[in-house]
Coordinates of C-alpha atoms in Angstrom, one line a residue:
Chain A
X1 CA 87.2 184.4 69.3
X2 CA 86.0 184.1 65.7
X3 CA 82.5 182.9 65.2
X4 CA 78.9 183.5 64.0
X5 CA 76.2 184.3 66.8
X6 CA 72.3 184.1 66.7
X7 CA 70.4 186.2 68.5
X8 CA 68.2 185.4 70.2
X9 CA 68.2 181.3 70.8
X10 CA 64.7 181.6 71.6
X11 CA 62.0 183.9 70.6
X12 CA 57.9 183.7 71.0
X13 CA 55.6 185.9 68.3
X14 CA 51.9 186.6 68.3
X15 CA 50.3 185.6 64.9
X16 CA 50.6 188.7 62.2
X17 CA 53.3 190.2 63.9
X18 CA 56.9 190.2 62.4
X19 CA 59.7 189.1 64.1
X20 CA 63.6 190.1 62.8
X21 CA 66.1 186.9 63.8
X22 CA 69.8 188.5 64.0
X23 CA 73.1 187.0 62.8
X24 CA 76.3 187.9 62.7
X25 CA 80.0 187.2 62.2
X26 CA 83.8 188.0 62.7
X27 CA 84.9 185.0 60.0
X28 CA 85.4 188.4 57.3
X29 CA 83.5 185.3 55.3
X30 CA 81.5 186.8 52.0
X31 CA 78.9 184.0 51.6
X32 CA 75.8 184.2 54.6
X33 CA 72.7 182.0 54.2
X34 CA 69.8 181.1 56.8
X35 CA 68.1 177.8 56.4
X36 CA 64.6 176.8 57.9
X37 CA 65.1 173.1 60.1
X38 CA 61.8 171.5 60.9
X39 CA 61.1 168.6 63.0
X40 CA 63.0 165.5 62.0
X41 CA 63.6 167.2 59.0
X42 CA 66.6 168.3 56.7
X43 CA 67.6 171.9 56.4
X44 CA 65.6 174.4 53.6
X45 CA 67.6 176.9 52.1
X46 CA 65.4 180.7 52.5
X47 CA 67.7 183.1 51.3
X48 CA 71.8 183.5 50.5
X49 CA 74.0 186.7 50.1
X50 CA 77.8 186.7 48.3
X51 CA 78.5 190.2 48.8
X52 CA 76.9 193.0 50.8
X53 CA 73.8 194.5 49.1
X54 CA 73.1 191.4 47.7
X55 CA 70.9 188.5 47.7
X56 CA 69.0 186.0 46.2
X57 CA 66.0 184.0 46.8
X58 CA 66.3 180.3 48.2
X59 CA 63.8 177.3 47.7
X60 CA 61.1 178.9 50.6
X61 CA 62.3 182.4 50.6
X62 CA 58.2 183.2 50.9
X63 CA 56.9 185.7 53.6
X64 CA 60.8 185.9 54.3
X65 CA 63.2 189.1 53.8
X66 CA 66.7 189.6 54.8
X67 CA 69.0 192.3 54.4
X68 CA 72.8 192.5 53.6
X69 CA 74.3 196.3 54.0
X70 CA 77.5 194.8 56.2
X71 CA 79.2 192.0 55.2
X72 CA 79.1 190.6 58.9
X73 CA 75.5 190.7 59.5
X74 CA 72.2 188.9 57.5
X75 CA 69.2 189.6 59.7
X76 CA 66.4 187.4 58.4
X77 CA 63.2 188.8 59.0
X78 CA 59.4 186.6 59.4
X79 CA 57.1 188.3 58.3
X80 CA 53.1 187.7 59.1
X81 CA 52.6 186.4 55.2
X82 CA 54.5 183.0 56.4
X83 CA 52.0 180.9 57.1
X84 CA 53.7 178.4 59.6
X85 CA 56.5 180.6 60.7
X86 CA 57.3 177.9 64.0
X87 CA 60.5 176.2 63.2
X88 CA 63.9 176.5 63.8
X89 CA 66.3 178.8 61.9
X90 CA 70.0 178.4 61.2
X91 CA 72.7 180.7 59.9
X92 CA 75.4 180.1 58.3
X93 CA 78.8 181.7 56.4
X94 CA 81.4 180.3 54.2
X95 CA 84.0 182.1 52.4
X96 CA 82.9 182.0 49.4
X97 CA 85.3 180.1 47.4
X98 CA 83.1 176.8 46.4
X99 CA 85.7 174.7 48.2
X100 CA 85.4 176.0 52.0
X101 CA 83.3 174.9 54.4
X102 CA 80.1 176.4 56.2
X103 CA 79.9 177.4 59.5
X104 CA 76.6 177.9 61.7
X105 CA 75.5 179.5 64.6
X106 CA 73.7 178.1 67.4
X107 CA 69.7 179.1 65.6
X108 CA 67.3 180.4 67.3
X109 CA 63.6 178.3 67.9
X110 CA 60.7 180.7 66.4
X111 CA 57.3 179.6 68.2
X112 CA 54.6 181.2 66.9
X113 CA 51.9 181.4 70.0
Chain B
X1 CA 66.2 173.3 41.1
X2 CA 69.4 171.6 42.5
X3 CA 68.6 168.5 44.2
X4 CA 69.7 166.6 47.0
X5 CA 68.9 163.4 48.6
X6 CA 69.5 161.2 51.3
X7 CA 69.5 157.6 52.5
X8 CA 67.9 156.0 54.2
X9 CA 66.0 158.7 56.5
X10 CA 66.2 156.8 59.8
X11 CA 68.5 153.9 61.0
X12 CA 69.2 151.8 63.9
X13 CA 72.0 149.9 64.4
X14 CA 73.6 148.2 67.6
X15 CA 76.9 149.9 69.0
X16 CA 80.0 148.1 66.7
X17 CA 77.9 147.6 63.2
X18 CA 78.7 149.3 60.6
X19 CA 77.1 151.7 58.6
X20 CA 77.0 153.2 55.1
X21 CA 75.2 156.3 54.7
X22 CA 73.8 157.6 50.9
X23 CA 74.5 161.1 49.9
X24 CA 72.6 161.9 45.6
X25 CA 72.6 165.2 43.9
X26 CA 71.9 166.7 41.5
X27 CA 73.3 170.4 41.0
X28 CA 74.0 173.0 38.2
X29 CA 77.6 173.6 38.2
X30 CA 79.1 171.0 41.4
X31 CA 81.4 172.9 43.2
X32 CA 81.7 170.1 46.2
X33 CA 80.2 168.2 48.8
X34 CA 79.7 168.7 52.6
X35 CA 79.1 166.4 55.1
X36 CA 78.2 167.7 58.3
X37 CA 77.0 166.0 62.1
X38 CA 73.9 167.5 64.4
X39 CA 73.5 166.6 67.2
X40 CA 71.5 169.2 69.4
X41 CA 71.6 172.5 67.7
X42 CA 74.4 173.4 65.6
X43 CA 75.7 171.3 62.3
X44 CA 78.9 170.6 63.1
X45 CA 81.6 169.4 59.7
X46 CA 83.1 166.8 59.3
X47 CA 83.9 166.3 55.6
X48 CA 84.2 168.3 52.4
X49 CA 84.7 165.9 48.9
X50 CA 85.8 167.5 45.9
X51 CA 87.4 165.1 43.2
X52 CA 85.9 161.8 43.1
X53 CA 87.4 158.4 44.5
X54 CA 89.2 160.0 46.9
X55 CA 88.8 158.7 50.4
X56 CA 88.6 161.1 53.3
X57 CA 89.8 159.6 56.7
X58 CA 88.7 160.5 60.4
X59 CA 89.1 158.0 62.9
X60 CA 86.3 155.5 62.2
X61 CA 84.5 157.7 59.7
X62 CA 85.2 158.0 56.0
X63 CA 84.0 159.2 52.6
X64 CA 84.4 159.2 49.5
X65 CA 82.9 161.2 46.6
X66 CA 81.9 159.9 42.6
X67 CA 81.3 162.9 40.5
X68 CA 80.3 160.7 38.0
X69 CA 77.6 159.1 39.5
X70 CA 76.7 161.7 41.4
X71 CA 76.8 160.4 44.5
X72 CA 78.7 160.5 47.7
X73 CA 78.4 157.8 50.9
X74 CA 79.6 158.0 54.7
X75 CA 80.7 155.2 55.9
X76 CA 80.9 154.1 60.8
X77 CA 82.6 151.5 61.9
X78 CA 83.0 150.4 65.1
X79 CA 79.9 152.2 65.6
X80 CA 79.2 154.2 69.2
X81 CA 76.8 155.8 71.5
X82 CA 78.4 158.9 70.5
X83 CA 77.6 158.8 67.0
X84 CA 73.9 159.2 67.5
X85 CA 73.0 162.7 65.2
X86 CA 72.0 163.3 62.3
X87 CA 74.2 163.1 59.5
X88 CA 73.2 166.0 57.1
X89 CA 74.9 166.0 53.1
X90 CA 75.2 169.8 51.3
X91 CA 76.5 170.6 48.1
X92 CA 77.4 173.9 47.1
X93 CA 76.8 175.2 43.4
X94 CA 77.4 177.5 41.1
X95 CA 80.7 179.6 40.7
X96 CA 80.8 183.5 41.6
X97 CA 77.5 182.8 43.3
X98 CA 77.5 180.1 45.3
X99 CA 74.9 177.8 46.8
X100 CA 74.4 175.3 49.1
X101 CA 71.8 172.8 49.2
X102 CA 71.7 170.8 52.3
X103 CA 69.7 167.3 51.6
X104 CA 66.7 166.0 54.1
X105 CA 69.1 164.0 56.8
X106 CA 69.8 160.8 57.8
X107 CA 68.8 160.3 61.6
X108 CA 71.4 157.4 62.7
X109 CA 70.6 155.7 66.5
X110 CA 73.3 153.5 67.7
X111 CA 71.4 151.0 70.4
X112 CA 74.3 149.9 73.3

């Protein structure tokens, strides 16, 4: 089945540790996005990428890093520099033509303990 | 900075009521506006709007875009408890380097 897969669903991290969230899609989409959602809040854009080996910072990129070595994959690393990393993280992809919907993964809930 | 603002932030109505959710935007090089429904985890797609004045309709839900005044509305008639969710508005902007910016969402609660 075609879709977008995020893993893991739940992740616990100790303060000071880096952690990487996985996002894989087999929809042949060019564009991929990472969002953060806090309780009662909307989606805030962390990073986005339209093509392999290229990505742009979103509105809240500080403390995060990404890579786009393959079209299918867009992993997000939450670094120790992110002061408040506990949140729900959503990955999305689209055809990158401006007139198509974005599809979402099921999300990863990260908790810092 | 691109901005998408939704109102109200929260809305509580009785089953059978009609609701109107608002979305206004300020972005560079507008491409399209999307509406999503988020119940638990992944948002699910409702509508995509690209042209002003053309209503999109799906059952009890409908939406329209005004590109001159930079806003969109989502209407839900004869609401049901299953309509309880967060409704998200998003705007695609830029050419060749498309960016997808979301609003804060409207939390809709339907009381039986």
